[in-house]
Amino acid sequence: MIERWGVAPDTDVVVHEPDEVLVRAGDQLLLYRGVPVGLVRAVVDAASPPAPLGDLLDRLPAGTDRATAEDVVRRLEGVVFRRLPDEEDRGPAAPLVVVVGDGPLAEAVAGAMAAPGALAVAAAALPPAPPTPSEWERAGPAAGHPAGDADALPEGVRLVVVAAEDAPYGAVMAVAADAARKRVPVLFVVPDGGEVVVGPTFVPGASACFECERRAALLGPRAGDGLLAAALPALTLGRAHPARRPAAAALAAEEAHRAVLDPGRATLLAAAVRVGDRPPAPAPLLPDERCTTCAAAAPSPDGPLARQAAVAVALAADRRAGIRVRPRPGPADDAPRTVGVIGGGTAGYLAALALRARVPWLDVTMVESTRFGVIGVGEATTPRLVEFLHSPDGLGLDIVDFHRRVLPVWKLGVHYDWGPPGGDGFAWPFQYGAVHEAVCYGGSLDDHCLAEMLMRARRVPVFATGDGGVTSRLGAVPFAYHLHNARFLTYLRETADAAGVHHVDATVASVECTPAGDEVAALVTDGGGRLAFDLYVDCTGFRSLLLEQAMGSPYHSYASSLFTDAAVVADVPHDGAVKPFTLAETMDSGWCWNIAFEDEDHRGYVFSSAFASVDEAAEEMARKNPGMGDHWSLRFRSGRHEDFWRGNVIGIGNAYAFVEPLASTSIHMTLLELDLLTTNFPASRRDRAVPDGLNRTLGRMWDNLRGWLAVQYRFNTRLDTPFWQECRRTVDLATAADKVALFRERAPLAVASPVAKERLDPFFLSRYAADYFGQDYVYDVMLGGQGVGARWVPPATPRAAWEEAVRRRRAVVDYALPAAAALELARERRPDLLEALVGGPSFIGDELY
């Protein structure tokens, strides 16, 4: 007899203080003193599935005190842990897969699954007598399907694969219902026209089944309509094309191995893939609330695949589509060949790397003085940077190496301590969500998407699967980086050197222009040297040495909309919990950012010098941030130049435009400028359409950003200080005025707007929402979050469906890891979680789920 230790049902660590833990097991509560909450959680996680005590202790993280852990197990025996005797030590049994079907497709699937040798495969025929439509209607969902016998499944089966041809839909549904009653997952592989559909992987009570997929594919929104739905079981599958069977079988075998052996990597729990002439294309799939198969299914017990399915389904509705960077024409004989990037910093190095990677015929030189040091301030970003750095269409930089050298912190969005007085504020996550339903049914933006809920819980989309493993959804829930500026610039400098970017260490003393004054002829350095290039990229920051001072591009101020013009910056200790978001906290004369790192928070008070001095701002910031370190200050201006590209000078970053730090837009807009520049780079120096088009398009996008930020100042009622009173009275909404007026009359804009959307220029569309800050959705978040009065149209989604979606999200948040723990895991022990973002079937903005 071997004694195994397992966890009692319904066990959870529910409350903890520094030196005591409250554990719930069923209807019992136990207060445990003197042990860190992390150890109790680790021991509870290690006991699932049950194992001998020695094996259980071996599962604990490296460095855990085994004696203390064993004491935890024995002291919690009878409440949390149970001894489960086993007759003999059989060792791990080989997982079993049953392939149901009797045609060539089933043979191909069974052969592909058995080939790797990791799965034992059995075969079974499809039931010969499916239900008729009238039987289906009379029986109702509670009765399930009359065909088939769930007890015929072998004991211990882990997965049923239905690979059916020339069979009625009803027969497939019957197999699914029988397996579901026995809580066995089912993977469907069926022909559809000239293609083979692989998926979904149906986890009873958690994810979609074959009937859900067929309803979505054939009936769409009419899935519950009378005869069409009733006739579904009698429809018949065709035969798979012989050329499609091998690829479909291989894909099914991969998914089966993942579902049985490594649930954290299962990919078809909320998707189905079509195998045909084109590359396999996954389509997101949600359970249909009218599905009779799902209605009759017994929910699977909480386990790795069930948790994975819950996470996948919770994310499926939030899928975002990526926009690919388009190819560009090759260079003409008179194409620009040499480019000088003038000035370093983040904008300069990103510009040099982007031009080097995306316009291969350019010879790129950086002109930068290393006499000026780097200030180690935190920088907050948007998901576009993650994609830009690591995706194959971006710079393709190694994501694991980046995390180990730069030590970024993941960020899911911005939390605004903003809006009506006394409230908790609201989140602007990077994930699209159900703002409409959240406001109309819940009265706030709480729970409108999974990212928002994770932010409030200070967790990230890396989920414990219950068997000691984890599954990552870092691609499906968009994330950005918090970056330590000094580490990031060191990394960019070394990367630029390796990429072949030339470097001139010098200060530009003067700029020589052509006789007509329409182009830069050369730069003169402080050492008397002369540097000449075909194109000049101005990255000199607010000085705008080339674009403004040399070329005379007029400056358009945004000061009537954005009153802030200064900042006080300092480091502040935190409580040890890393916040996976940037905080924007309302202050007397502006607002204060909080950019979290693993060792400390970087804080910056952005204020208006017309309402507070540097000393006054620093005193207020110190008063609200105990333990604040030494501070330093800076000044800035908000506005843009008339030209992004003038003559042979291109302005990137602050040299062209800047608003203010709110919403972490600086690097985002720099990347947008680089996206548009490199995607549409002119083939000849004679070409003017691209420079002129970029000037129009980027000017409009920066103006849109100005309006969106103006909304955040005009309607923030959190404080009633002179600064905020003036904002509410006089902030110029600029481009946002029409959107605000329309929102008040018929919210939300993203659903109810009757106004035809302005067409963007036919080119210049970039990835991660090119004109993001002009979109209706971001206005809905900001106006809805601040409680701006509006007449909201009734949501199309019923309240019950909304509440069910919220329930699903809340359930998976409980599986999510805290930010610091997930970061350490991905950097040191599970780099595959990061590698999957680049090498797997999904990436930021182009997810499978």
CSV table of C-alpha atoms in Angstrom, one decimal, residues 389-762:
chain,number,residue,atom,x,y,z
A,389,LEU,CA,11.0,45.0,-30.7
A,390,HIS,CA,10.3,41.3,-30.9
A,391,SER,CA,8.0,40.4,-33.8
A,392,PRO,CA,9.4,39.2,-37.2
A,393,ASP,CA,7.8,42.2,-38.8
A,394,GLY,CA,9.6,44.5,-36.3
A,395,LEU,CA,13.2,44.3,-35.2
A,396,GLY,CA,13.0,40.6,-34.3
A,397,LEU,CA,15.1,41.0,-31.2
A,398,ASP,CA,15.4,38.0,-28.8
A,399,ILE,CA,12.6,38.4,-26.2
A,400,VAL,CA,14.3,36.2,-23.6
A,401,ASP,CA,17.6,38.0,-23.9
A,402,PHE,CA,15.8,41.3,-23.7
A,403,HIS,CA,14.1,40.3,-20.4
A,404,ARG,CA,17.3,39.1,-18.8
A,405,ARG,CA,19.3,42.2,-19.8
A,406,VAL,CA,16.7,45.0,-19.4
A,407,LEU,CA,14.5,43.5,-16.7
A,408,PRO,CA,11.2,45.0,-17.9
A,409,VAL,CA,8.0,44.8,-15.9
A,410,TRP,CA,4.8,43.9,-17.7
A,411,LYS,CA,2.1,46.5,-17.9
A,412,LEU,CA,-1.5,45.7,-18.8
A,413,GLY,CA,-2.7,49.3,-19.0
A,414,VAL,CA,-3.1,52.6,-17.0
A,415,HIS,CA,-5.2,52.9,-13.9
A,416,TYR,CA,-6.6,56.4,-13.5
A,417,ASP,CA,-7.1,57.7,-9.9
A,418,TRP,CA,-9.5,60.0,-11.7
A,419,GLY,CA,-13.1,60.9,-12.2
A,420,PRO,CA,-15.8,61.6,-9.6
A,421,PRO,CA,-14.7,62.4,-6.0
A,422,GLY,CA,-14.4,59.5,-3.6
A,423,GLY,CA,-14.3,56.7,-6.2
A,424,ASP,CA,-11.7,54.1,-7.0
A,425,GLY,CA,-11.0,55.5,-10.4
A,426,PHE,CA,-11.0,53.4,-13.5
A,427,ALA,CA,-8.7,51.4,-15.7
A,428,TRP,CA,-7.8,51.9,-19.3
A,429,PRO,CA,-6.4,48.4,-20.2
A,430,PHE,CA,-4.8,47.7,-23.5
A,431,GLN,CA,-7.4,44.9,-24.1
A,432,TYR,CA,-10.6,45.8,-25.9
A,433,GLY,CA,-13.6,45.1,-23.6
A,434,ALA,CA,-17.3,45.3,-23.1
A,435,VAL,CA,-17.5,49.0,-21.9
A,436,HIS,CA,-21.1,49.3,-23.0
A,437,GLU,CA,-22.4,46.4,-20.9
A,438,ALA,CA,-20.1,47.3,-17.9
A,439,VAL,CA,-21.5,50.8,-17.7
A,440,CYS,CA,-25.1,50.0,-18.4
A,441,TYR,CA,-25.3,46.8,-16.2
A,442,GLY,CA,-22.6,47.5,-13.6
A,443,GLY,CA,-22.6,51.3,-13.4
A,444,SER,CA,-18.8,51.5,-13.9
A,445,LEU,CA,-15.9,50.2,-16.0
A,446,ASP,CA,-15.2,47.4,-13.5
A,447,ASP,CA,-15.1,43.9,-15.0
A,448,HIS,CA,-15.3,45.1,-18.6
A,449,CYS,CA,-12.5,42.8,-19.7
A,450,LEU,CA,-10.1,40.3,-18.2
A,451,ALA,CA,-7.1,42.7,-18.3
A,452,GLU,CA,-9.1,45.2,-16.1
A,453,MET,CA,-9.8,42.5,-13.6
A,454,LEU,CA,-6.2,41.3,-13.6
A,455,MET,CA,-5.0,44.9,-13.0
A,456,ARG,CA,-7.2,45.3,-9.9
A,457,ALA,CA,-5.9,42.0,-8.6
A,458,ARG,CA,-2.3,43.0,-9.4
A,459,ARG,CA,-1.9,39.8,-11.5
A,460,VAL,CA,-0.8,39.1,-15.0
A,461,PRO,CA,-2.1,36.6,-17.7
A,462,VAL,CA,0.1,33.7,-16.6
A,463,PHE,CA,-2.2,31.1,-15.1
A,464,ALA,CA,-1.6,28.2,-12.7
A,465,THR,CA,-3.1,25.0,-14.2
A,466,GLY,CA,-3.5,23.2,-10.9
A,467,ASP,CA,-1.0,20.4,-11.6
A,468,GLY,CA,2.1,22.5,-10.8
A,469,GLY,CA,2.3,23.9,-14.3
A,470,VAL,CA,1.3,27.2,-15.8
A,471,THR,CA,-0.1,28.5,-19.1
A,472,SER,CA,0.6,31.9,-20.5
A,473,ARG,CA,-1.8,34.2,-22.4
A,474,LEU,CA,0.5,37.1,-22.7
A,475,GLY,CA,-0.4,37.4,-26.4
A,476,ALA,CA,-4.1,37.3,-26.0
A,477,VAL,CA,-4.1,39.9,-23.2
A,478,PRO,CA,-2.0,42.7,-24.7
A,479,PHE,CA,0.8,43.9,-22.4
A,480,ALA,CA,3.5,46.6,-22.5
A,481,TYR,CA,6.7,47.3,-20.7
A,482,HIS,CA,7.9,49.4,-17.8
A,483,LEU,CA,11.5,50.2,-18.7
A,484,HIS,CA,14.4,51.5,-16.7
A,485,ASN,CA,15.7,54.1,-19.1
A,486,ALA,CA,19.4,53.6,-18.4
A,487,ARG,CA,19.2,49.8,-18.9
A,488,PHE,CA,17.1,50.2,-22.0
A,489,LEU,CA,19.4,52.6,-23.7
A,490,THR,CA,22.4,50.5,-22.9
A,491,TYR,CA,20.7,47.5,-24.6
A,492,LEU,CA,19.7,49.7,-27.6
A,493,ARG,CA,23.2,51.0,-28.0
A,494,GLU,CA,24.7,47.5,-28.0
A,495,THR,CA,22.0,46.3,-30.3
A,496,ALA,CA,22.7,49.1,-32.8
A,497,ASP,CA,26.4,48.4,-32.8
A,498,ALA,CA,25.7,44.7,-33.6
A,499,ALA,CA,23.3,45.8,-36.4
A,500,GLY,CA,25.9,47.8,-38.2
A,501,VAL,CA,24.8,51.3,-37.2
A,502,HIS,CA,27.8,53.6,-37.4
A,503,HIS,CA,28.4,55.9,-34.4
A,504,VAL,CA,30.0,59.4,-34.4
A,505,ASP,CA,30.7,60.7,-30.9
A,506,ALA,CA,30.3,64.5,-31.4
A,507,THR,CA,28.2,67.5,-30.6
A,508,VAL,CA,26.7,69.4,-33.5
A,509,ALA,CA,27.9,73.0,-33.3
A,510,SER,CA,26.1,74.4,-36.4
A,511,VAL,CA,23.9,73.4,-39.3
A,512,GLU,CA,24.7,74.4,-43.0
A,513,CYS,CA,21.8,74.7,-45.3
A,514,THR,CA,21.7,74.8,-49.1
A,515,PRO,CA,21.7,78.2,-50.8
A,516,ALA,CA,17.9,78.0,-51.3
A,517,GLY,CA,17.5,77.1,-47.6
A,518,ASP,CA,15.2,74.1,-48.5
A,519,GLU,CA,17.5,71.4,-47.3
A,520,VAL,CA,20.4,70.7,-44.9
A,521,ALA,CA,23.7,70.5,-46.7
A,522,ALA,CA,26.0,69.4,-43.8
A,523,LEU,CA,26.5,69.4,-40.0
A,524,VAL,CA,29.6,71.0,-38.4
A,525,THR,CA,30.7,69.4,-35.2
A,526,ASP,CA,32.3,71.1,-32.2
A,527,GLY,CA,35.7,69.6,-33.2
A,528,GLY,CA,35.4,71.3,-36.7
A,529,GLY,CA,34.4,68.1,-38.5
A,530,ARG,CA,31.8,68.2,-41.3
A,531,LEU,CA,29.2,65.5,-41.7
A,532,ALA,CA,27.0,65.2,-44.8
A,533,PHE,CA,24.1,62.7,-45.5
A,534,ASP,CA,21.3,62.3,-48.0
A,535,LEU,CA,18.7,62.4,-45.2
A,536,TYR,CA,18.8,63.7,-41.6
A,537,VAL,CA,16.6,62.3,-38.8
A,538,ASP,CA,16.2,64.9,-36.1
A,539,CYS,CA,16.2,63.2,-32.7
A,540,THR,CA,17.5,66.3,-30.7
A,541,GLY,CA,14.4,66.4,-28.5
A,542,PHE,CA,12.7,69.7,-27.6
A,543,ARG,CA,15.6,71.7,-29.1
A,544,SER,CA,14.5,70.4,-32.6
A,545,LEU,CA,17.9,71.5,-33.9
A,546,LEU,CA,17.3,70.6,-37.5
A,547,LEU,CA,13.5,70.6,-38.1
A,548,GLU,CA,12.7,73.8,-36.2
A,549,GLN,CA,15.9,75.8,-35.9
A,550,ALA,CA,17.5,75.0,-39.2
A,551,MET,CA,14.5,74.3,-41.5
A,552,GLY,CA,12.1,76.7,-39.8
A,553,SER,CA,9.1,74.3,-39.5
A,554,PRO,CA,6.4,76.3,-37.7
A,555,TYR,CA,5.4,75.1,-34.2
A,556,HIS,CA,1.7,74.6,-33.3
A,557,SER,CA,1.2,74.7,-29.5
A,558,TYR,CA,-1.3,72.6,-27.6
A,559,ALA,CA,-1.1,74.8,-24.5
A,560,SER,CA,-4.8,75.7,-24.7
A,561,SER,CA,-5.7,72.1,-24.2
A,562,LEU,CA,-2.8,70.8,-22.1
A,563,PHE,CA,-1.8,73.1,-19.3
A,564,THR,CA,1.0,71.1,-17.7
A,565,ASP,CA,4.6,72.0,-18.6
A,566,ALA,CA,6.9,70.7,-15.9
A,567,ALA,CA,7.6,67.6,-13.8
A,568,VAL,CA,9.3,66.6,-10.6
A,569,VAL,CA,10.7,63.0,-10.6
A,570,ALA,CA,11.9,60.7,-7.8
A,571,ASP,CA,12.1,57.1,-6.7
A,572,VAL,CA,9.8,55.8,-4.0
A,573,PRO,CA,9.9,52.5,-2.1
A,574,HIS,CA,6.9,50.1,-2.5
A,575,ASP,CA,5.2,47.4,-0.4
A,576,GLY,CA,6.8,44.6,-2.4
A,577,ALA,CA,3.9,44.0,-4.7
A,578,VAL,CA,4.7,44.9,-8.3
A,579,LYS,CA,1.8,46.7,-9.9
A,580,PRO,CA,1.2,45.5,-13.5
A,581,PHE,CA,0.0,48.9,-14.6
A,582,THR,CA,1.0,52.6,-14.7
A,583,LEU,CA,-0.9,54.7,-12.2
A,584,ALA,CA,-2.1,58.2,-13.0
A,585,GLU,CA,-2.9,59.8,-9.7
A,586,THR,CA,-4.8,63.2,-9.5
A,587,MET,CA,-2.7,65.9,-7.7
A,588,ASP,CA,-3.5,69.5,-6.8
A,589,SER,CA,-1.9,71.0,-9.9
A,590,GLY,CA,-1.7,68.1,-12.2
A,591,TRP,CA,-1.2,64.4,-11.8
A,592,CYS,CA,1.5,61.9,-10.6
A,593,TRP,CA,2.7,58.8,-12.5
A,594,ASN,CA,3.7,55.6,-10.8
A,595,ILE,CA,5.9,53.3,-12.9
A,596,ALA,CA,6.4,50.1,-11.0
A,597,PHE,CA,9.6,48.1,-10.9
A,598,GLU,CA,10.5,45.0,-8.9
A,599,ASP,CA,12.7,47.0,-6.4
A,600,GLU,CA,10.9,50.4,-6.3
A,601,ASP,CA,8.4,52.7,-7.9
A,602,HIS,CA,9.5,55.6,-10.2
A,603,ARG,CA,7.1,58.5,-9.6
A,604,GLY,CA,6.7,61.8,-11.5
A,605,TYR,CA,4.5,64.7,-10.7
A,606,VAL,CA,3.4,66.4,-13.9
A,607,PHE,CA,2.1,69.9,-13.1
A,608,SER,CA,1.5,73.4,-14.4
A,609,SER,CA,4.1,76.0,-13.5
A,610,ALA,CA,1.3,78.6,-13.6
A,611,PHE,CA,-0.2,76.9,-10.5
A,612,ALA,CA,2.8,75.5,-8.6
A,613,SER,CA,6.5,76.0,-8.3
A,614,VAL,CA,9.0,73.1,-8.4
A,615,ASP,CA,9.5,73.3,-4.7
A,616,GLU,CA,5.7,73.3,-4.1
A,617,ALA,CA,5.2,70.4,-6.4
A,618,ALA,CA,8.1,68.4,-4.7
A,619,GLU,CA,6.7,69.1,-1.2
A,620,GLU,CA,3.2,67.8,-2.2
A,621,MET,CA,4.7,64.8,-3.9
A,622,ALA,CA,6.9,64.0,-0.8
A,623,ARG,CA,3.9,64.4,1.5
A,624,LYS,CA,1.9,61.8,-0.4
A,625,ASN,CA,4.9,59.5,-1.0
A,626,PRO,CA,6.6,58.6,2.3
A,627,GLY,CA,10.2,57.6,1.9
A,628,MET,CA,10.6,59.5,-1.4
A,629,GLY,CA,14.2,59.9,-2.6
A,630,ASP,CA,16.0,62.9,-4.0
A,631,HIS,CA,14.0,64.6,-6.8
A,632,TRP,CA,14.9,66.4,-10.0
A,633,SER,CA,12.8,68.4,-12.3
A,634,LEU,CA,12.3,69.1,-16.0
A,635,ARG,CA,10.3,71.4,-18.3
A,636,PHE,CA,8.6,70.5,-21.6
A,637,ARG,CA,6.2,72.0,-24.1
A,638,SER,CA,3.1,70.4,-25.7
A,639,GLY,CA,2.5,70.8,-29.4
A,640,ARG,CA,3.8,69.7,-32.8
A,641,HIS,CA,5.5,71.1,-35.8
A,642,GLU,CA,3.7,71.7,-39.0
A,643,ASP,CA,6.0,69.3,-40.8
A,644,PHE,CA,7.1,65.8,-40.0
A,645,TRP,CA,9.3,65.8,-43.1
A,646,ARG,CA,10.6,69.1,-44.5
A,647,GLY,CA,13.2,69.1,-47.2
A,648,ASN,CA,15.6,66.3,-46.3
A,649,VAL,CA,14.9,66.5,-42.6
A,650,ILE,CA,12.6,64.1,-40.7
A,651,GLY,CA,11.6,64.8,-37.1
A,652,ILE,CA,11.2,61.8,-34.8
A,653,GLY,CA,10.1,61.9,-31.2
A,654,ASN,CA,10.1,65.2,-29.2
A,655,ALA,CA,11.9,67.0,-32.1
A,656,TYR,CA,8.7,66.7,-34.1
A,657,ALA,CA,5.9,66.6,-31.4
A,658,PHE,CA,5.1,65.9,-27.8
A,659,VAL,CA,2.0,66.2,-25.7
A,660,GLU,CA,2.7,65.2,-22.1
A,661,PRO,CA,3.4,62.0,-20.2
A,662,LEU,CA,-0.3,61.1,-19.5
A,663,ALA,CA,-1.2,57.7,-21.0
A,664,SER,CA,2.4,56.8,-21.9
A,665,THR,CA,2.1,58.0,-25.5
A,666,SER,CA,5.6,59.3,-26.2
A,667,ILE,CA,7.3,56.0,-27.3
A,668,HIS,CA,4.0,54.8,-28.9
A,669,MET,CA,3.9,57.8,-31.2
A,670,THR,CA,7.6,57.6,-31.9
A,671,LEU,CA,7.0,54.0,-33.1
A,672,LEU,CA,4.0,55.1,-35.1
A,673,GLU,CA,6.2,57.7,-36.9
A,674,LEU,CA,8.8,55.0,-37.6
A,675,ASP,CA,6.2,52.5,-38.8
A,676,LEU,CA,4.8,55.0,-41.3
A,677,LEU,CA,8.2,56.2,-42.4
A,678,THR,CA,9.8,52.8,-43.0
A,679,THR,CA,6.7,51.2,-44.4
A,680,ASN,CA,6.3,54.0,-47.0
A,681,PHE,CA,9.9,55.0,-47.5
A,682,PRO,CA,10.2,56.8,-50.9
A,683,ALA,CA,12.1,55.0,-53.6
A,684,SER,CA,13.5,58.2,-55.0
A,685,ARG,CA,14.6,61.6,-53.7
A,686,ARG,CA,12.3,63.2,-56.3
A,687,ASP,CA,9.2,61.6,-54.7
A,688,ARG,CA,7.1,64.0,-52.8
A,689,ALA,CA,3.8,62.1,-52.3
A,690,VAL,CA,5.1,60.2,-49.3
A,691,PRO,CA,6.5,63.2,-47.4
A,692,ASP,CA,3.4,65.2,-48.0
A,693,GLY,CA,1.1,62.4,-47.1
A,694,LEU,CA,3.1,61.7,-43.9
A,695,ASN,CA,2.8,65.4,-42.9
A,696,ARG,CA,-1.0,65.3,-43.3
A,697,THR,CA,-1.5,61.9,-41.6
A,698,LEU,CA,0.8,62.3,-38.6
A,699,GLY,CA,-0.4,65.9,-38.0
A,700,ARG,CA,-4.0,64.6,-37.8
A,701,MET,CA,-3.0,61.7,-35.5
A,702,TRP,CA,-1.2,64.0,-33.1
A,703,ASP,CA,-4.1,66.4,-33.1
A,704,ASN,CA,-6.4,63.5,-32.3
A,705,LEU,CA,-4.1,62.6,-29.4
A,706,ARG,CA,-4.4,66.1,-28.1
A,707,GLY,CA,-8.2,66.0,-28.1
A,708,TRP,CA,-8.3,62.6,-26.3
A,709,LEU,CA,-5.9,63.9,-23.6
A,710,ALA,CA,-7.9,67.2,-23.3
A,711,VAL,CA,-11.0,65.1,-22.4
A,712,GLN,CA,-9.1,63.7,-19.5
A,713,TYR,CA,-8.5,67.1,-18.1
A,714,ARG,CA,-11.8,68.7,-18.9
A,715,PHE,CA,-13.9,66.1,-17.1
A,716,ASN,CA,-11.8,65.0,-14.2
A,717,THR,CA,-13.8,66.1,-11.0
A,718,ARG,CA,-11.7,64.3,-8.4
A,719,LEU,CA,-10.3,67.5,-6.9
A,720,ASP,CA,-11.6,71.1,-6.7
A,721,THR,CA,-8.3,72.9,-6.6
A,722,PRO,CA,-7.6,76.1,-8.7
A,723,PHE,CA,-5.8,74.1,-11.4
A,724,TRP,CA,-8.7,71.6,-11.9
A,725,GLN,CA,-11.3,74.3,-11.7
A,726,GLU,CA,-9.5,76.1,-14.6
A,727,CYS,CA,-9.3,72.8,-16.5
A,728,ARG,CA,-13.0,72.2,-16.3
A,729,ARG,CA,-13.7,75.8,-17.3
A,730,THR,CA,-11.3,76.5,-20.2
A,731,VAL,CA,-9.6,73.3,-21.5
A,732,ASP,CA,-9.9,73.4,-25.3
A,733,LEU,CA,-11.3,70.0,-26.4
A,734,ALA,CA,-10.1,70.7,-30.0
A,735,THR,CA,-10.7,67.6,-32.2
A,736,ALA,CA,-12.6,65.9,-29.3
A,737,ALA,CA,-15.4,68.4,-29.2
A,738,ASP,CA,-17.7,66.7,-31.7
A,739,LYS,CA,-17.0,63.3,-30.2
A,740,VAL,CA,-18.0,64.5,-26.7
A,741,ALA,CA,-21.2,66.1,-28.0
A,742,LEU,CA,-22.2,62.9,-29.8
A,743,PHE,CA,-21.3,60.8,-26.8
A,744,ARG,CA,-23.6,62.8,-24.6
A,745,GLU,CA,-26.5,62.2,-27.0
A,746,ARG,CA,-26.0,58.5,-27.8
A,747,ALA,CA,-23.3,56.6,-26.0
A,748,PRO,CA,-21.2,54.5,-26.6
A,749,LEU,CA,-19.6,56.0,-29.7
A,750,ALA,CA,-18.2,52.6,-30.8
A,751,VAL,CA,-21.7,51.2,-31.1
A,752,ALA,CA,-24.2,54.1,-31.6
A,753,SER,CA,-22.4,56.7,-33.7
A,754,PRO,CA,-24.5,57.6,-36.8
A,755,VAL,CA,-21.7,59.8,-38.2
A,756,ALA,CA,-19.7,58.3,-41.0
A,757,LYS,CA,-16.2,57.7,-40.0
A,758,GLU,CA,-13.5,59.8,-41.6
A,759,ARG,CA,-11.5,57.7,-44.0
A,760,LEU,CA,-7.8,57.6,-43.3
A,761,ASP,CA,-5.4,58.1,-46.1
A,762,PRO,CA,-5.4,54.9,-48.2
